PDB file of C-alpha atoms in Angstrom:
ATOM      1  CA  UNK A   1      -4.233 133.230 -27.853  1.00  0.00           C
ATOM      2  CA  UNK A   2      -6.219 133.037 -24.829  1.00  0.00           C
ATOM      3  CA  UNK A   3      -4.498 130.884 -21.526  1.00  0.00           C
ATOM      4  CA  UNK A   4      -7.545 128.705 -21.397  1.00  0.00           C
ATOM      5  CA  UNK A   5      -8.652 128.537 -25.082  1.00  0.00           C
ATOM      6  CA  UNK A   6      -5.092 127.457 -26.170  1.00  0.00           C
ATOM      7  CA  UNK A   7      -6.961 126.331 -30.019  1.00  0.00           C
ATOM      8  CA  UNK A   8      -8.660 129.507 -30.554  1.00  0.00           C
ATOM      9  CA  UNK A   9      -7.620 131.920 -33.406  1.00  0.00           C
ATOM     10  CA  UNK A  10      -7.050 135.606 -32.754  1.00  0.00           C
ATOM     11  CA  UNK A  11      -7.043 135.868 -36.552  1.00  0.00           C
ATOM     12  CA  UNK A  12      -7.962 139.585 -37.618  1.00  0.00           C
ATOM     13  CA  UNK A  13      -8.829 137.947 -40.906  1.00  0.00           C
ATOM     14  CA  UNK A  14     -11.394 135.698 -39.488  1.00  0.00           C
ATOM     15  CA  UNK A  15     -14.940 137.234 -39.232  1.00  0.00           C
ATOM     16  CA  UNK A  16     -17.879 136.395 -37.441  1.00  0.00           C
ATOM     17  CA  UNK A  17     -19.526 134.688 -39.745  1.00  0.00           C
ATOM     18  CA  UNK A  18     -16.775 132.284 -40.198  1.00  0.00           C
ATOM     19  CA  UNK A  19     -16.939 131.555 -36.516  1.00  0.00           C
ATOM     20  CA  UNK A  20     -20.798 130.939 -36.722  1.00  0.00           C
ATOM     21  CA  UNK A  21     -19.727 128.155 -39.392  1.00  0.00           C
ATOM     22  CA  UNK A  22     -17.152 127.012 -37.188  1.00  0.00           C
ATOM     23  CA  UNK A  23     -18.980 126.140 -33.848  1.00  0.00           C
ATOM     24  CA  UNK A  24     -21.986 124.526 -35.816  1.00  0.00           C
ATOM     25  CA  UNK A  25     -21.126 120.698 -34.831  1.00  0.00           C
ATOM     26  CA  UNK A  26     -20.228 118.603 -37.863  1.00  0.00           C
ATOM     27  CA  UNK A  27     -23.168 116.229 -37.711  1.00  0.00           C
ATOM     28  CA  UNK A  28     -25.208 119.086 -38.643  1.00  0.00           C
ATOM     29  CA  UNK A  29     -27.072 119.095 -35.792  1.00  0.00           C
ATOM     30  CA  UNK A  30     -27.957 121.972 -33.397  1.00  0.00           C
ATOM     31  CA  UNK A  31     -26.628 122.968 -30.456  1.00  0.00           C
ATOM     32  CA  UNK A  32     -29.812 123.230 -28.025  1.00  0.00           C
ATOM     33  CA  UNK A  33     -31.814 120.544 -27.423  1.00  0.00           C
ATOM     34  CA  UNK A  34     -35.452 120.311 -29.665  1.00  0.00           C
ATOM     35  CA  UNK A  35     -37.228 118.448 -27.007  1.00  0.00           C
ATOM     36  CA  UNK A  36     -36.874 117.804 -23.101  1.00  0.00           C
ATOM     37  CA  UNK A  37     -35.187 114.739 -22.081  1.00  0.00           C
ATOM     38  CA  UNK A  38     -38.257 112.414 -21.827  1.00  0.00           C
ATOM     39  CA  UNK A  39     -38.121 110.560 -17.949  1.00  0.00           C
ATOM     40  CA  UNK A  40     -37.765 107.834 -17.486  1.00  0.00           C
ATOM     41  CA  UNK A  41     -41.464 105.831 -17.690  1.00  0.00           C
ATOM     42  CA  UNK A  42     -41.542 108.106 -20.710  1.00  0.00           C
ATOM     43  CA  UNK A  43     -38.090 105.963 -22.340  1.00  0.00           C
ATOM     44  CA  UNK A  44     -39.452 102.289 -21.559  1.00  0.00           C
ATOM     45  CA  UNK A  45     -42.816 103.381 -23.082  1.00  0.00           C
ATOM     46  CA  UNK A  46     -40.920 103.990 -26.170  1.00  0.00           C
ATOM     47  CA  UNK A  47     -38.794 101.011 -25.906  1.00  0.00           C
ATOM     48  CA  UNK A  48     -41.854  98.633 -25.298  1.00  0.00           C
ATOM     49  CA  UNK A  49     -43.481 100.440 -28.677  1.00  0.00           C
ATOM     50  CA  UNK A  50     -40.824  99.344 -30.922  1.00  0.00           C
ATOM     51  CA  UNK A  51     -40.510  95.730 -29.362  1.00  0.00           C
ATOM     52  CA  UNK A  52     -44.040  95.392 -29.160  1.00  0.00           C
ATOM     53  CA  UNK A  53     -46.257  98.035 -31.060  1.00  0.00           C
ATOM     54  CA  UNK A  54     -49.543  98.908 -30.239  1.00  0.00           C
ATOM     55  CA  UNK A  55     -51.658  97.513 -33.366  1.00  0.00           C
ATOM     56  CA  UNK A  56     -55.375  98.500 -34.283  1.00  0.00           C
ATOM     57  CA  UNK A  57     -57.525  95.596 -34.761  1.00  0.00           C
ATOM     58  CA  UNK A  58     -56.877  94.668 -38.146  1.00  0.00           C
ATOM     59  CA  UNK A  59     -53.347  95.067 -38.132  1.00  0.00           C
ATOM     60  CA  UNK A  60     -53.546  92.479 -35.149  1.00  0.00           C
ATOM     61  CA  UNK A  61     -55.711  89.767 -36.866  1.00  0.00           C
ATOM     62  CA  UNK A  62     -53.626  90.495 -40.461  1.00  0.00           C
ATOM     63  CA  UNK A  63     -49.971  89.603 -37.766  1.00  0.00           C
ATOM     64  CA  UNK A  64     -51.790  86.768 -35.818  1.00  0.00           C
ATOM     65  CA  UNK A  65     -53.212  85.516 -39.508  1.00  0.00           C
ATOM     66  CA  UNK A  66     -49.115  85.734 -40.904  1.00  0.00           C
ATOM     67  CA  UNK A  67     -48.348  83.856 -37.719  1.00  0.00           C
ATOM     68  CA  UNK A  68     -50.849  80.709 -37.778  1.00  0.00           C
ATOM     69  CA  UNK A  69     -49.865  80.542 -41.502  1.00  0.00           C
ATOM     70  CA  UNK A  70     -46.318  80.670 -40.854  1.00  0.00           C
ATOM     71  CA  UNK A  71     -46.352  78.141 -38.017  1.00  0.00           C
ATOM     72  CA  UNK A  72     -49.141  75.758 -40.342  1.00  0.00           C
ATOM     73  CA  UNK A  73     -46.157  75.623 -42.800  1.00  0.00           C
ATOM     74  CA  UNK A  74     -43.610  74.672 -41.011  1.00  0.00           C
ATOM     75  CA  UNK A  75     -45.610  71.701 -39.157  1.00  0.00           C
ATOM     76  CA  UNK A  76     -46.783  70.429 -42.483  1.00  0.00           C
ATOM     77  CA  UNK A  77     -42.781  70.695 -43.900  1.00  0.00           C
ATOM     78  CA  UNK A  78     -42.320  68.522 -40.573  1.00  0.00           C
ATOM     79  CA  UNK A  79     -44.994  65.931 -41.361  1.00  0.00           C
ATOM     80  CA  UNK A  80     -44.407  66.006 -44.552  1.00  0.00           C
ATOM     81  CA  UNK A  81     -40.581  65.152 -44.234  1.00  0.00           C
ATOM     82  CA  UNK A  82     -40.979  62.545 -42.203  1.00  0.00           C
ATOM     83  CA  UNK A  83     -39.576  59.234 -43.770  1.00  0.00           C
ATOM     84  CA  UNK A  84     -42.209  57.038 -43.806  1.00  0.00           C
ATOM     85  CA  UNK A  85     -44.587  59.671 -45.795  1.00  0.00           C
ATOM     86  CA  UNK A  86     -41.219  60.293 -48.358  1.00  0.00           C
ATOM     87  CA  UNK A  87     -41.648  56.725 -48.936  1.00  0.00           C
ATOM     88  CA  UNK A  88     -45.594  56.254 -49.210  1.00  0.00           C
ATOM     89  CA  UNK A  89     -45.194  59.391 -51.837  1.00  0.00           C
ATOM     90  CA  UNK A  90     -42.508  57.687 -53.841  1.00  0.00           C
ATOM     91  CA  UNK A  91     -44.390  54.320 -53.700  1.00  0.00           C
ATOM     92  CA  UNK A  92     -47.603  56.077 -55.058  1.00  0.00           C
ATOM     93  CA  UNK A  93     -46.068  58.183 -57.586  1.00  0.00           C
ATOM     94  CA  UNK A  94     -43.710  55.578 -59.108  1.00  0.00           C
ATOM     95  CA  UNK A  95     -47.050  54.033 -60.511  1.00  0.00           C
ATOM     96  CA  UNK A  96     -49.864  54.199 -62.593  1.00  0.00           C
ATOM     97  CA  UNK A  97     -52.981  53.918 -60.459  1.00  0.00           C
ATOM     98  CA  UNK A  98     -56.700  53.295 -61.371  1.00  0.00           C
ATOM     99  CA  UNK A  99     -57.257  55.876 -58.709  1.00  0.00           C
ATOM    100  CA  UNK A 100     -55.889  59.049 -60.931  1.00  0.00           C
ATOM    101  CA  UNK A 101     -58.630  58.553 -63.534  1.00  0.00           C
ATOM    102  CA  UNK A 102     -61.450  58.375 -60.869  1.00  0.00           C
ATOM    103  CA  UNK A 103     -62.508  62.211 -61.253  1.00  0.00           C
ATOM    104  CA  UNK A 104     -62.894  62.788 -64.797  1.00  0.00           C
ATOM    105  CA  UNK A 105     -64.989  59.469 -64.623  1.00  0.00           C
ATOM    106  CA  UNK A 106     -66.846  60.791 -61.664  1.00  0.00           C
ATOM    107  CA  UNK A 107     -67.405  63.860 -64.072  1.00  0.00           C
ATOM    108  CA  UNK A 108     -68.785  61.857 -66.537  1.00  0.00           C
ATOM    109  CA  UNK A 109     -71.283  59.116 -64.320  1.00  0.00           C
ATOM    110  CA  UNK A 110     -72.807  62.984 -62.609  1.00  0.00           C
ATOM    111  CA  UNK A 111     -73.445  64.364 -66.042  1.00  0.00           C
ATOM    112  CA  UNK A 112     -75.071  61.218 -67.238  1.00  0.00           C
ATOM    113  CA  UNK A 113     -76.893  61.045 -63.661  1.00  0.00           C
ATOM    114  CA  UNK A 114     -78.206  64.428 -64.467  1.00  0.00           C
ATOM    115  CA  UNK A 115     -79.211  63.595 -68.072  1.00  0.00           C
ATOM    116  CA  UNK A 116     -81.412  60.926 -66.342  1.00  0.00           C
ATOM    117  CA  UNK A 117     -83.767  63.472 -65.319  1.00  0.00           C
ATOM    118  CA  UNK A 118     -84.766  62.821 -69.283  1.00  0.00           C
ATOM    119  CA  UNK A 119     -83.793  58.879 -68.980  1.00  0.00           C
ATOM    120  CA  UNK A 120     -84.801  57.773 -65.359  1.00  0.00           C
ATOM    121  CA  UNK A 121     -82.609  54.446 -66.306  1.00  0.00           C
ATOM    122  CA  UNK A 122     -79.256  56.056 -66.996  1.00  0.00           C
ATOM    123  CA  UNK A 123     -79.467  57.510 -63.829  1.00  0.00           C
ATOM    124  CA  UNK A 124     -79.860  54.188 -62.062  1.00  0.00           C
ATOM    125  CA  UNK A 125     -76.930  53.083 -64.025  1.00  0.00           C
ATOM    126  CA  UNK A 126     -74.880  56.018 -63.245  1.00  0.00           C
ATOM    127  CA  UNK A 127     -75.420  55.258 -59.556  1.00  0.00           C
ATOM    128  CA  UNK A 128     -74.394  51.529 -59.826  1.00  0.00           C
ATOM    129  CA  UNK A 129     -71.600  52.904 -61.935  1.00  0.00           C
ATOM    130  CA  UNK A 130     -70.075  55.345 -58.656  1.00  0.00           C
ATOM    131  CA  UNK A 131     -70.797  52.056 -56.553  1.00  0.00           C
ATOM    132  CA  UNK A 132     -68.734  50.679 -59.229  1.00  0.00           C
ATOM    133  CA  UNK A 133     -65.827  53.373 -59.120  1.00  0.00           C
ATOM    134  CA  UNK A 134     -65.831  53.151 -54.760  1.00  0.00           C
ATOM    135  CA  UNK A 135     -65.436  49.499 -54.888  1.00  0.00           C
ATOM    136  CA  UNK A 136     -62.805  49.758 -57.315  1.00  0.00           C
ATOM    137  CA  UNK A 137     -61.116  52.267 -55.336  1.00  0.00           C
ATOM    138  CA  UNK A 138     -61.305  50.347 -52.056  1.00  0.00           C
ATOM    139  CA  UNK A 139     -59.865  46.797 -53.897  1.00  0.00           C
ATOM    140  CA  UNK A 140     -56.994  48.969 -55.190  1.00  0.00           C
ATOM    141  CA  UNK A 141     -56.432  50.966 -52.039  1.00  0.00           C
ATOM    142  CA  UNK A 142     -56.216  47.508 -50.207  1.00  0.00           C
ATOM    143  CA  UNK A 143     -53.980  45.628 -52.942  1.00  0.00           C
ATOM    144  CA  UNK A 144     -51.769  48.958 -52.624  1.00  0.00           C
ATOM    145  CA  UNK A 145     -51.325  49.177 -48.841  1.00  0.00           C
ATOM    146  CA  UNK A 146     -50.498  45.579 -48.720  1.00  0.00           C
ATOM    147  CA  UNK A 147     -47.852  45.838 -50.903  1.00  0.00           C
ATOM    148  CA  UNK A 148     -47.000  49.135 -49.368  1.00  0.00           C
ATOM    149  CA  UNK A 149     -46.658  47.412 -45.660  1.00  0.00           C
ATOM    150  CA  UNK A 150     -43.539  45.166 -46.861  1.00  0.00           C
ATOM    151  CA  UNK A 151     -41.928  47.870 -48.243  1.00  0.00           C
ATOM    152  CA  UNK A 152     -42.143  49.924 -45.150  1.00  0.00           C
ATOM    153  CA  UNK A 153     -41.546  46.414 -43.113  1.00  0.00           C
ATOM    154  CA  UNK A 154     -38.418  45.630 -45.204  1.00  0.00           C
ATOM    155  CA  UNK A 155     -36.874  50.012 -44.852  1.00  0.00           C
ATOM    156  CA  UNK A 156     -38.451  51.783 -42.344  1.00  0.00           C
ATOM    157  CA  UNK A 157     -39.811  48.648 -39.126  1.00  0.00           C
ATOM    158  CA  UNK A 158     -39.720  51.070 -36.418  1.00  0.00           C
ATOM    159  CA  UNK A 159     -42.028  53.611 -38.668  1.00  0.00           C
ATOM    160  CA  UNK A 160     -44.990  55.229 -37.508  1.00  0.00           C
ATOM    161  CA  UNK A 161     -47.959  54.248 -39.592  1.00  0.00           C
ATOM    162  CA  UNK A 162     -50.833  55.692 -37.653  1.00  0.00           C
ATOM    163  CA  UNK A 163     -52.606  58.137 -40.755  1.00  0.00           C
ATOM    164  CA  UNK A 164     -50.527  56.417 -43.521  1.00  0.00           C
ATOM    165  CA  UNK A 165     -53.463  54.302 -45.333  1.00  0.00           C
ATOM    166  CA  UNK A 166     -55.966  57.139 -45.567  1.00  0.00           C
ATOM    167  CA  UNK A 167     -52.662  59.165 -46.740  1.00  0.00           C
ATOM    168  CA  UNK A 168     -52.258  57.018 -49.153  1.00  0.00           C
ATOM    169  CA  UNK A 169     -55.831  56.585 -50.359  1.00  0.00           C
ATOM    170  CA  UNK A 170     -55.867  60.588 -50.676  1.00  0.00           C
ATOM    171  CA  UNK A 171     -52.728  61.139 -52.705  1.00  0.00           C
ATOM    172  CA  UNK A 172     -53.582  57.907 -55.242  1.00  0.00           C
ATOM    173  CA  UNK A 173     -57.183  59.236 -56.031  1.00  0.00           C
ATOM    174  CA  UNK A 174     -55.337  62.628 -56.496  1.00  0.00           C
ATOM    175  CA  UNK A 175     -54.276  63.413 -60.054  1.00  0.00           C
ATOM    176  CA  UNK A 176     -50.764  63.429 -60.893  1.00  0.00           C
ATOM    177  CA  UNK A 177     -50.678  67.390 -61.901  1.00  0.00           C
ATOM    178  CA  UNK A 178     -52.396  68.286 -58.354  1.00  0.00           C
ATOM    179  CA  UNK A 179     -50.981  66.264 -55.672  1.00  0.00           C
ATOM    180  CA  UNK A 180     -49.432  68.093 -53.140  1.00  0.00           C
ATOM    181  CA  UNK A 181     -45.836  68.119 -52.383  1.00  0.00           C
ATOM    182  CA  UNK A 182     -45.388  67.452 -55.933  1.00  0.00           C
ATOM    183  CA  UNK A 183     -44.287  64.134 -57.233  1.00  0.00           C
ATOM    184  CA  UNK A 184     -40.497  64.157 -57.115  1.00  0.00           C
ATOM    185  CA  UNK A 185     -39.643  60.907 -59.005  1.00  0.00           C
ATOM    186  CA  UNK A 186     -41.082  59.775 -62.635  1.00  0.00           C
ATOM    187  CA  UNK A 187     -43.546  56.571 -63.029  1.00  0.00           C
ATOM    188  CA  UNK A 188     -41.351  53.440 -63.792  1.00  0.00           C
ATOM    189  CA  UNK A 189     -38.827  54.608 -61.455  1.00  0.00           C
ATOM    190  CA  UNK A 190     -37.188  53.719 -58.525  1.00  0.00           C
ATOM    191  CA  UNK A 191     -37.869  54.411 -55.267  1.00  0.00           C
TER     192      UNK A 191
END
């Protein structure tokens, strides 16, 4: 036993390829270094990579692309949360609407406009027929938001109606299947 190395075995047993075994650090690392200490502009280089990495070009626009889509979602969860709109959607969807059956009608008055390239009068009475479907749309989009105003007067009178008609409008010509949030309620009930 040596006077500074009080741990150290003089074992005669021990040879010196047990002693390699034993000085090899147990997180199986080595003893020298692999690579000079890097200075010090050198370590916040590195440090600013993994905050912020250095992207090519289309890495960029794919992260800025994740970002606007990321941030376009969570504004329209925020619009679409607000009251007033949870109401409008509940109002609409509670109901049957003339509005819902506008498209497959629309469908229907273009192919017969296009069948009038045969029949020059079914296309005139196609086109009185859209006339038809607009009007329709705008005397049920006014009867609705009239209705819809003293339902919002009597819950929500502080609410902020700015956008709310043509909101309405859009989501009533919609059909059922595709409006967007989905409908959360069934027709006939309450809202």
């Amino acid at each position: 036993m040596g006077l500074f190395r009080p741990y150290q075995r003089n074992d005669a047993a021990e040879t010196s390829d047990d002693l390699a075994h034993s000085e090899e650090p147990k997180s199986g690392g080595v003893n020298r270094k692999s690579a000079p200490t890097p200075s010090r502009k050198e370590a916040e280089l590195a440090r600013r990579e993994r905050v912020r990495p250095t992207l090519t070009k289309k890495e960029h626009k794919a992260r800025e692309r994740e970002i606007k889509r990321q941030n376009d979602d969570r504004a329209y969860q925020q619009t679409e949360m607000r009251p007033e709109r949870v109401l409008l959607r509940n109002f609409i969807d509670a109901r049957w609407t003339f509005g819902e059956f506008v498209w497959p009608i629309l469908l229907v008055s273009f192919a017969v406009f296009i069948a009038g390239a045969f029949w020059p009068q079914l296309s005139v009475w196609a086109t009185y027929g859209m006339w038809g479907l607009i009007v329709a749309i705008l005397l049920e989009a006014t009867y609705l938001w009239s209705r819809f105003r003293k339902v919002l007067d009597q819950r929500l009178p502080d609410a902020y109606r700015k956008g709310l008609m043509m909101y309405m409008i859009s989501r009533t010509i919609t059909p059922r299947r595709f409006r967007r949030p989905p409908t959360a309620i069934d027709r006939g009930a309450e809202y």
